[in-house]
Coordinates of C-alpha atoms in Angstrom, one line a residue:
X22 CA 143.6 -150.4 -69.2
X23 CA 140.5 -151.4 -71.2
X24 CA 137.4 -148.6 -71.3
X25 CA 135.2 -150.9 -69.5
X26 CA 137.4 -151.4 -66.3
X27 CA 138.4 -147.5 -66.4
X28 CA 134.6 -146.9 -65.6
X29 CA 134.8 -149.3 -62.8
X30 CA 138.1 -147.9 -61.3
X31 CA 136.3 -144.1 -61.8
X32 CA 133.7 -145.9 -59.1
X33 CA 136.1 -146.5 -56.4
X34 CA 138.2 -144.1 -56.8
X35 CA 138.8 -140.8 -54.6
X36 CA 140.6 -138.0 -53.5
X37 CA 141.4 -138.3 -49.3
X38 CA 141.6 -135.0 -47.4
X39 CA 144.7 -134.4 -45.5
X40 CA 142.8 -133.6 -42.3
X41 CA 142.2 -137.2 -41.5
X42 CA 144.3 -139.7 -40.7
X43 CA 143.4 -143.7 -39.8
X44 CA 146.0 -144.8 -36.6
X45 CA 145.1 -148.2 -35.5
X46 CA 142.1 -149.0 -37.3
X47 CA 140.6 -145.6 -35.9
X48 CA 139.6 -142.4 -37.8
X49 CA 140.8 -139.4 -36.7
X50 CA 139.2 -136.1 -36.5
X51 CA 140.3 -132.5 -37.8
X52 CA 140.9 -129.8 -34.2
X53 CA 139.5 -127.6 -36.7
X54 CA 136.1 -128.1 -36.4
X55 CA 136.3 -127.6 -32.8
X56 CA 138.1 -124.2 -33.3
X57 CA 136.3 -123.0 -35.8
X58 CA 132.7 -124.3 -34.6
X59 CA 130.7 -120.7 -34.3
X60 CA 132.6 -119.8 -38.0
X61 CA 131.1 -123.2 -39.1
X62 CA 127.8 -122.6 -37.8
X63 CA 127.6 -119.6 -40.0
X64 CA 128.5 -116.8 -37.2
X65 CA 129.5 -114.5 -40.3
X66 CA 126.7 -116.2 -42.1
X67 CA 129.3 -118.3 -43.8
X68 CA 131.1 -115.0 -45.8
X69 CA 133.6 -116.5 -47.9
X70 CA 133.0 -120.3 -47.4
X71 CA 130.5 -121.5 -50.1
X72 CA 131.9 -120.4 -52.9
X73 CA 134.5 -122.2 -53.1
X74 CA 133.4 -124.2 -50.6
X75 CA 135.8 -124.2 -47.2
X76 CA 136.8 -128.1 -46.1
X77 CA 136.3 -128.2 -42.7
X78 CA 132.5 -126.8 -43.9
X79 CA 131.5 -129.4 -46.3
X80 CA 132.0 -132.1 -43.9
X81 CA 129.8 -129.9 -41.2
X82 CA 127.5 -129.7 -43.7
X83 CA 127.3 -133.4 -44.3
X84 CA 127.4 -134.4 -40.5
X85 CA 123.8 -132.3 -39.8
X86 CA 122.7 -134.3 -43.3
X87 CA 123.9 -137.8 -41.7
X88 CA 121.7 -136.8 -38.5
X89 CA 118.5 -136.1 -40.8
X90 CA 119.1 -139.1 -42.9
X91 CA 119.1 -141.3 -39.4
X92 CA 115.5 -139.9 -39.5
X93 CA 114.8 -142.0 -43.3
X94 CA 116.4 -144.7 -41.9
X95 CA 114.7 -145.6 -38.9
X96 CA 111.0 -144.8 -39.8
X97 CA 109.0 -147.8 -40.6
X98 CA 107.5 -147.0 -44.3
X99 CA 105.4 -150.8 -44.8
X100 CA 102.2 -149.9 -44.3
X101 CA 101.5 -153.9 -43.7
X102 CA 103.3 -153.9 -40.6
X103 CA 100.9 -152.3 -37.5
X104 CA 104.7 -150.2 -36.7
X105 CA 104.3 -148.2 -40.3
X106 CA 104.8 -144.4 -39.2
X107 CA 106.9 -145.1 -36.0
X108 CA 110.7 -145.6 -35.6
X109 CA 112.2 -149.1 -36.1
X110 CA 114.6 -148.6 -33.2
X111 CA 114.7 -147.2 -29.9
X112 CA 116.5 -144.5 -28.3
X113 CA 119.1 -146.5 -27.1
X114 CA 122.4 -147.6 -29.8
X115 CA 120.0 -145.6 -31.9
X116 CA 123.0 -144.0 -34.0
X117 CA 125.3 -148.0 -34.3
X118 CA 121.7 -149.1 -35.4
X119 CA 121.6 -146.3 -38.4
X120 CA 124.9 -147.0 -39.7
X121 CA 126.2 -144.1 -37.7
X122 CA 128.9 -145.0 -35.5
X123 CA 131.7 -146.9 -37.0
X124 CA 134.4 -144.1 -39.1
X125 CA 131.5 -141.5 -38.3
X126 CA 134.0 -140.1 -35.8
X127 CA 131.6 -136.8 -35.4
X128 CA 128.5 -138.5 -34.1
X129 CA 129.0 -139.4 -30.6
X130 CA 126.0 -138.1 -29.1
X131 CA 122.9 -139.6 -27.3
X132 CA 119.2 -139.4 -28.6
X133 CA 117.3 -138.2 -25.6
X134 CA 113.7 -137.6 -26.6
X135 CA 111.7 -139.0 -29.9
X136 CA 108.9 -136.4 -31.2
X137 CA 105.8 -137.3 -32.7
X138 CA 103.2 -135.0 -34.6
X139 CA 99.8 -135.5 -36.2
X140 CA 97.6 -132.8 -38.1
X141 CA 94.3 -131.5 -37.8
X142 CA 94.2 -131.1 -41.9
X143 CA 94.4 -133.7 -44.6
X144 CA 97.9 -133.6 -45.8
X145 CA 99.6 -136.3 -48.4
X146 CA 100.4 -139.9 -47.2
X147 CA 103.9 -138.8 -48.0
X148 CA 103.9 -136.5 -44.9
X149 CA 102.2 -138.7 -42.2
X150 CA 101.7 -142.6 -43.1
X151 CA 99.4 -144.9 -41.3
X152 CA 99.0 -149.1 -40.8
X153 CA 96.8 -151.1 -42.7
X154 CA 95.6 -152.7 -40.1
X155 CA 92.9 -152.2 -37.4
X156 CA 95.4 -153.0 -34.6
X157 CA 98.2 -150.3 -35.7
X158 CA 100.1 -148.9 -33.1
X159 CA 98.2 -145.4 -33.8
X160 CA 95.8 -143.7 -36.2
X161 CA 96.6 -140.7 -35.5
X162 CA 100.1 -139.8 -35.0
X163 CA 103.6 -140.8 -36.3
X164 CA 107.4 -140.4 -35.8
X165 CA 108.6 -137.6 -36.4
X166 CA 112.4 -137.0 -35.4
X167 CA 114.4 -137.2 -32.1
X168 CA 116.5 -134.4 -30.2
X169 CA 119.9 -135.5 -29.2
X170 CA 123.1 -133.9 -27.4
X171 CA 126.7 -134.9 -27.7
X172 CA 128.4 -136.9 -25.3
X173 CA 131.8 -135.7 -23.3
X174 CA 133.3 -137.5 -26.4
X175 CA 131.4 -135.6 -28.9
X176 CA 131.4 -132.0 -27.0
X177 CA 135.4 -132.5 -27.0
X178 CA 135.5 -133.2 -30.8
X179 CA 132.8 -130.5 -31.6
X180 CA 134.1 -127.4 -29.2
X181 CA 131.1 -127.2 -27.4
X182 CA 128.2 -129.3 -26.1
X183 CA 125.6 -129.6 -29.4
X184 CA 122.2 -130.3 -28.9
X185 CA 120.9 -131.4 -32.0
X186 CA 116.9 -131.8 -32.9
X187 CA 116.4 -133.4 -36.7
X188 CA 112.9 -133.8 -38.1
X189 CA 111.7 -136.2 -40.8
X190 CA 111.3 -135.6 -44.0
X191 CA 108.4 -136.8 -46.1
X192 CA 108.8 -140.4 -47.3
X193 CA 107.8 -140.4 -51.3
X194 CA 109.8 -137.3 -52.4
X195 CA 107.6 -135.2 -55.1
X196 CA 103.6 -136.8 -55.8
X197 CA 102.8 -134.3 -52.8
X198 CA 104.2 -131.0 -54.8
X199 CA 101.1 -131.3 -57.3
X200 CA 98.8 -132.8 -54.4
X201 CA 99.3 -130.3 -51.4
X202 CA 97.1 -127.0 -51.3
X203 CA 99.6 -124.4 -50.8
X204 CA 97.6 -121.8 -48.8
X205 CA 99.1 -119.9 -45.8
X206 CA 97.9 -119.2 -42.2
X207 CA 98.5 -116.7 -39.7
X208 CA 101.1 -117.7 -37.0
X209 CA 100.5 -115.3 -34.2
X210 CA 100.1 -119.2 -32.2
X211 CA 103.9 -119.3 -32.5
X212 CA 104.9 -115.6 -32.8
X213 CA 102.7 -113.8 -30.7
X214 CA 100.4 -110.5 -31.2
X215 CA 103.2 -108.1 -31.8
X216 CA 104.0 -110.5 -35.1
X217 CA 100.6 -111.3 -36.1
X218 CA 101.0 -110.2 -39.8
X219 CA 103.5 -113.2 -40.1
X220 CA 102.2 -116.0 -42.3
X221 CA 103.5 -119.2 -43.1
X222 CA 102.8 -122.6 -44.8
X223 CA 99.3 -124.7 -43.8
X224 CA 100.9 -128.0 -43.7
X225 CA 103.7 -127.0 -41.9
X226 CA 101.7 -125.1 -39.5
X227 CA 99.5 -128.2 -38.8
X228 CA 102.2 -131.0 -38.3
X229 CA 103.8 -128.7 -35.6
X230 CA 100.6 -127.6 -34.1
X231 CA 98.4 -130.0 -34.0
X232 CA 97.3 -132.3 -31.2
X233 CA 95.2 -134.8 -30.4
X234 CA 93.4 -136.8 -27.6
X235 CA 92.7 -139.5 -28.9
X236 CA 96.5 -140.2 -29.4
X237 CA 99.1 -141.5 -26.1
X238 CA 101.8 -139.7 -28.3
X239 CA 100.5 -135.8 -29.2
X240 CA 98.5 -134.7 -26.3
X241 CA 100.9 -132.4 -26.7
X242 CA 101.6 -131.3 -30.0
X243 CA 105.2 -131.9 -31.8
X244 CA 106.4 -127.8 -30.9
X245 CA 105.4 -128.3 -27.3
X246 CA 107.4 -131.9 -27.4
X247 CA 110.8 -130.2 -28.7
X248 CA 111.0 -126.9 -27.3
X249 CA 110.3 -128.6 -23.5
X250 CA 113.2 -131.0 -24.5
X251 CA 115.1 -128.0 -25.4
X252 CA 114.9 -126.6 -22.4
X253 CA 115.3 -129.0 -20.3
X254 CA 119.1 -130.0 -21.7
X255 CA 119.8 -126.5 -22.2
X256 CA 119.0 -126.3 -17.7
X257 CA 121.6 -129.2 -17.7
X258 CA 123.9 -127.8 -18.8
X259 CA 123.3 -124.1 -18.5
X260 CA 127.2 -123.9 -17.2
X261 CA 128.4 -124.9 -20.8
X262 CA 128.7 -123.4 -23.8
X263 CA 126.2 -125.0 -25.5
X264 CA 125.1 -124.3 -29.6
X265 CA 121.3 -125.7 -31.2
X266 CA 121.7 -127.4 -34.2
X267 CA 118.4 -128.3 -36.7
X268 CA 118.5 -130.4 -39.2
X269 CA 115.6 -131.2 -42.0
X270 CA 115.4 -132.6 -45.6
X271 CA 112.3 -131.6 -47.9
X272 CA 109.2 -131.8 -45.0
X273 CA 111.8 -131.5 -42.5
X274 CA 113.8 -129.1 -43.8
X275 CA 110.4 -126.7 -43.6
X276 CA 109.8 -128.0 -39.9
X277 CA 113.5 -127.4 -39.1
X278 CA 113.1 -123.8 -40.9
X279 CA 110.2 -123.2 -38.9
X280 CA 111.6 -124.8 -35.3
X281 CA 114.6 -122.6 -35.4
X282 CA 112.8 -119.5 -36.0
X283 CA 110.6 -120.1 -33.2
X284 CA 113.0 -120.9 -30.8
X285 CA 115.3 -118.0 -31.4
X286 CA 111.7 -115.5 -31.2
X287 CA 110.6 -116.3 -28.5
X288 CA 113.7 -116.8 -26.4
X289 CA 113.8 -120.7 -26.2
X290 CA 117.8 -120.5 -26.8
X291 CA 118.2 -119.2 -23.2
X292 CA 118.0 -121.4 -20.1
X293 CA 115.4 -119.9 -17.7
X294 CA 117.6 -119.6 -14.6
X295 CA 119.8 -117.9 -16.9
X296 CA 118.0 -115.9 -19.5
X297 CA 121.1 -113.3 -20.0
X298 CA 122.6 -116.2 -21.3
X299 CA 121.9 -117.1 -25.1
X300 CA 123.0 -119.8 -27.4
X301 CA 123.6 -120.0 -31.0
X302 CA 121.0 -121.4 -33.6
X303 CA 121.7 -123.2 -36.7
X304 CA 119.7 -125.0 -39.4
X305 CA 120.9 -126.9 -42.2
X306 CA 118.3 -127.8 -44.6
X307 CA 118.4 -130.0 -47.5
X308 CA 115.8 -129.7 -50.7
X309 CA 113.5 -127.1 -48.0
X310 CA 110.1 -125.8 -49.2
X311 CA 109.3 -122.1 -48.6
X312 CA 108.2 -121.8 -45.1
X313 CA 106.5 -118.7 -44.8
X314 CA 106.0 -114.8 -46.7
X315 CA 107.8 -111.3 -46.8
X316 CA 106.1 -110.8 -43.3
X317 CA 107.9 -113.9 -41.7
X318 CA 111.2 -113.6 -44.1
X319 CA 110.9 -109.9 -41.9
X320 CA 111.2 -111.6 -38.7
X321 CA 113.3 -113.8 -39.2
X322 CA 115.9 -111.2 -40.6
X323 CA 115.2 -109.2 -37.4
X324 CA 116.1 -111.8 -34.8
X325 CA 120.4 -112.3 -33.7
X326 CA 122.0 -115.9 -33.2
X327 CA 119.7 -117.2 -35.7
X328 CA 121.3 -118.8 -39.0
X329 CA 119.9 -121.2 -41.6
X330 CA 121.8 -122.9 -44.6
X331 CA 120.4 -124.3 -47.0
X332 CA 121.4 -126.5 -49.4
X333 CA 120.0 -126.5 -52.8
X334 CA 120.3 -129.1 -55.6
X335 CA 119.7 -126.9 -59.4
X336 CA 117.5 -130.0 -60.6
X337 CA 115.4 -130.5 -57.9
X338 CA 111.9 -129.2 -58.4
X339 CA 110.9 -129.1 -54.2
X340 CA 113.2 -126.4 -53.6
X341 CA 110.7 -123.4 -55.9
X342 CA 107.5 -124.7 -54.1
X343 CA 105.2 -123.5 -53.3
X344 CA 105.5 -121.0 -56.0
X345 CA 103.9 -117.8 -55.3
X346 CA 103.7 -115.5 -52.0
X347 CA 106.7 -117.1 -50.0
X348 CA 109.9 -115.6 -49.5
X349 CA 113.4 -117.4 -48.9
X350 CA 115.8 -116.7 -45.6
X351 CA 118.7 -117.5 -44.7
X352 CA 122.0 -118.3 -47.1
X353 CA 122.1 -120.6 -50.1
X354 CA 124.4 -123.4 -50.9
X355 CA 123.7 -124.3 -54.6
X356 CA 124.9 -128.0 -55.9
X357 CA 124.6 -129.8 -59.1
X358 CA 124.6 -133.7 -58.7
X359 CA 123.9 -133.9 -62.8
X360 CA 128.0 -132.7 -62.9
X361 CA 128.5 -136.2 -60.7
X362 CA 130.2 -138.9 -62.8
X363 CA 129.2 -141.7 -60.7
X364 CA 125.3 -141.0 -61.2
X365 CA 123.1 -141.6 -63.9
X366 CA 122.5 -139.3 -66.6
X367 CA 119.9 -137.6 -67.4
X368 CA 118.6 -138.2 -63.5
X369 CA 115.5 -138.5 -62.5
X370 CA 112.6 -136.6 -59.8
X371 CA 113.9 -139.1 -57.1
X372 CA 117.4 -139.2 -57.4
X373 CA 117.6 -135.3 -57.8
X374 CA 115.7 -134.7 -54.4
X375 CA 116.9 -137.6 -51.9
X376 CA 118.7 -136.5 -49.3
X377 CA 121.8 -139.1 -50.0
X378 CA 122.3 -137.8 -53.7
X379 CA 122.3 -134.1 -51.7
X380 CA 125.2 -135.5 -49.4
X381 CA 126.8 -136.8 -52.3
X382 CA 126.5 -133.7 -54.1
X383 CA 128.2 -131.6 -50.9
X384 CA 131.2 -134.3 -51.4
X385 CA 132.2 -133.6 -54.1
X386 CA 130.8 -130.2 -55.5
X387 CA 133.5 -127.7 -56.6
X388 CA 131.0 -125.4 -57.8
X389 CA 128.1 -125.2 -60.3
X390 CA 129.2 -123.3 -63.3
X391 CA 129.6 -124.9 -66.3
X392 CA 133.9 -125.4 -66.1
X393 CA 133.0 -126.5 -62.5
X394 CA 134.2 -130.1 -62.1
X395 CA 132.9 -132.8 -59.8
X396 CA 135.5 -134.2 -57.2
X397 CA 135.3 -136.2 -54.1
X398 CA 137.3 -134.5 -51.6
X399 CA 136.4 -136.2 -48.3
X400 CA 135.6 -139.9 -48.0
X401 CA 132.4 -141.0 -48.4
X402 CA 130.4 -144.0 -50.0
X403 CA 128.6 -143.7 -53.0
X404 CA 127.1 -146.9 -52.6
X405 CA 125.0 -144.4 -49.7
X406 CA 123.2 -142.7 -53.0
X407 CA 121.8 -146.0 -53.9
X408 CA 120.3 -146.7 -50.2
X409 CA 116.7 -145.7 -51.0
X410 CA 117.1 -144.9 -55.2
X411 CA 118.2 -146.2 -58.0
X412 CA 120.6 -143.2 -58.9
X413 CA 124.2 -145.1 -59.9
X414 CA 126.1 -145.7 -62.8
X415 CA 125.5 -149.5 -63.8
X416 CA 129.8 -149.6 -63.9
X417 CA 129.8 -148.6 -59.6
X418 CA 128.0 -152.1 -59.0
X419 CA 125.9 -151.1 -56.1
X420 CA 122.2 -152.0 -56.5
X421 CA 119.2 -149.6 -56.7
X422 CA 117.2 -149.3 -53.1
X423 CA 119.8 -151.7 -51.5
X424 CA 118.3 -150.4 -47.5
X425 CA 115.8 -153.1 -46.5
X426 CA 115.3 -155.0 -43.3
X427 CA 116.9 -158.5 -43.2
X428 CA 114.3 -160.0 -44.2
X429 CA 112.0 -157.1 -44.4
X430 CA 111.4 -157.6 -40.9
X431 CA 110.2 -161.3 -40.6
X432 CA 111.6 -163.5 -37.6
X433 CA 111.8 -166.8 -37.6
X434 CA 110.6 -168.0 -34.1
X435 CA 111.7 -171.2 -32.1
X436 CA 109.3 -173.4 -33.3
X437 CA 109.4 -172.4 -36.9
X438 CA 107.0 -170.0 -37.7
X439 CA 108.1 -166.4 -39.2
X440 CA 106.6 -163.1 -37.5
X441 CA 107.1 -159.8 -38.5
X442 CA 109.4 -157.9 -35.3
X443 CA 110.1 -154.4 -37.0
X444 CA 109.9 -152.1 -33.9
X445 CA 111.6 -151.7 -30.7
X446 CA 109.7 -150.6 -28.0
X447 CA 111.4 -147.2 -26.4
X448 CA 112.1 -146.7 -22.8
X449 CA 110.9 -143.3 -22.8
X450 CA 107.6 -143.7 -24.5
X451 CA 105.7 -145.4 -21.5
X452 CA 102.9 -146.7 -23.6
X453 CA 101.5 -150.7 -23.6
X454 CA 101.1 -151.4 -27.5

């Protein structure tokens, strides 16, 4: 075989795990994930599993990152359009519509609430995004992740019913790290008196604190939005054994960080006609900021059912910021996507921060020392690291930034004319736009 085409082959080329099997043109799914769900969700916090890293884990692990990445996917980023900082699509198909539902046999679960957040401090465009024009949807707020819970389908395949909240991240990955004052606040709003030496991050403070009058869609701020979603499902199905799962890549990862915490704190995991009854948190963050300092790394070590995992890439700058006077919690899962053969070398900023090089990275990472290979042992695309970079080999033939609107949005209308239709109006936000 000539050189050339063995660099080709290298592109499409894989190793299959034995735990899935295609019958009938349908994938099916390992019963081990819905045995070992609480193990998965870091019950032991994950003793033994990340180094090397346990099968049935790495595709947990990707799962969570598939239901942040929806959260890329669906915002509107064109500033030109009067949509930019809300969601393309509704609520409903929302998961088909993110590329979610065909051989994605984990994801069978329904989005019932989008949030939305604003912030009473300046923070980069990155974070919150606005339209050009005069007639935008909103100047004040945007879209900013969705809670979901599985269907009967999805509680059967994941051992339990799973509500899931994933929070977007920010939409230019690093010109903010340089931008963005890194001071921290008190968060007694969140954690009450008795924890009122905790501190965390400003900007992460503001985006889930903030509200704003003015706005239809944060009268109520984004932490009053989720955890009243929260507990209404978890009152639905308070006779179930029911786990939270938070997902969150850079911005969101801190949010998620942040969310899980204050759930667990202040007793949000427990269904108020049965508050003897608690349920299982779990975070997995991708590229996270530091969240908060030793004071709130304290309380969050203090507090049972709480886990968080996150997932590091060793090139990516975001995860060391801010700098000075944070501390990490929770367990780390280090990756190296420089060891992958199927992405460009040296790497760049972008390509070592996006969440789909991260995914990638959890594919196929065998570990990160230096006689560590790189080896795809569950199926999935590459082509999926090119959807908003430019991070492949020129020899895997998939082209840079390849996720756009057909037709970036434009429709051609009945008499001829082209209009831009790049939002779908949801049937649970009940305002005229």
């Amino acid at each position: 075989m000539e050189e050339e085409d063995k660099k080709v082959t290298k592109c499409f080329s894989f190793k299959r795990t034995k735990k899935k099997k295609k019958e009938d043109g349908k994938v099916m799914v390992s019963t081990e994930i819905a045995k070992r769900w609480r193990d998965l969700s870091g019950q032991n916090h994950w003793e033994g599993m990340l180094q090397p890293l346990d099968q049935d884990l790495r595709e947990y692990i990707m799962h969570y990152g598939e239901m942040a990445q929806a959260g890329y996917d669906t915002f509107n980023i064109n500033t030109e359009s009067k949509f930019a900082g809300a969601s393309i699509y509704s609520r409903t198909d929302f998961f088909a519509k993110v590329g979610l539902e065909k051989a994605h046999p984990y994801t069978k679960y329904k989005v019932t609430k989008f949030l939305y957040a604003t912030s009473q401090i300046h923070v980069p465009e990155p974070f919150l995004l606005f339209p050009l024009s005069r007639e935008g949807w909103t100047k004040e707020s945007n879209w900013m992740g969705y809670v979901a819970v599985t269907d009967d389908q999805g509680t059967a395949v994941l051992g339990r019913r799973d509500i899931v909240v994933a929070w977007r991240g920010s939409v230019q990955p690093l010109e903010w790290v340089n931008d963005f004052e890194f001071g921290l606040v008190n968060a007694k709003n969140i954690f009450g008196e008795k924890n009122d030496e905790v501190q965390i991050h400003q900007g992460w403070y503001s985006i889930y604190m903030s509200e704003d009058e003015r706005s239809p869609f944060n009268k109520a701020n984004a932490r009053d939005q989720v955890l009243g979603e929260i507990g209404r499902l978890l009152e639905k199905y308070k006779d179930e054994e029911v786990s939270i799962s938070i997902c969150g890549h850079s911005l969101g990862a801190a949010l998620a960080t942040l969310n899980a915490t204050d759930i667990v704190a202040n007793g949000y995991n427990r269904p108020k006609s049965r508050p003897d009854k608690s349920c299982p948190v779990t975070a997995f963050v991708f590229a996270s900021p530091r969240v908060g300092d030793s004071d709130y790394k304290k309380l969050f070590s203090g507090l049972e059912g709480l886990r968080i995992l996150r997932v590091k890439n060793l090139p990516d700058v975001v995860p060391i910021y801010p700098p000075l006077g944070y501390a990490e919690v929770g367990e780390e899962l280090s990756i190296d996507t420089r060891k992958s053969q199927y992405m460009k070398s040296p790497g760049n900023f972008a390509t070592f921060h996006c969440l789909e090089s991260y995914l990638h990275g959890v594919a196929g990472t065998q570990g990160t020392s230096k006689s560590d290979i790189f080896r795809l042992d569950v199926k999935r695309d590459i082509a999926l690291v090119n959807k908003s970079v430019d991070g492949l080999t020129d020899e895997c033939m998939v082209p840079g930034n390849w996720r756009v609107l057909k037709n970036k949005g434009m429709v051609q209308q009945d008499d001829g004319s082209w209009v831009l239709l790049d939002h779908e109006v949801d049937d649970n936000e009940d305002f005229d736009f």
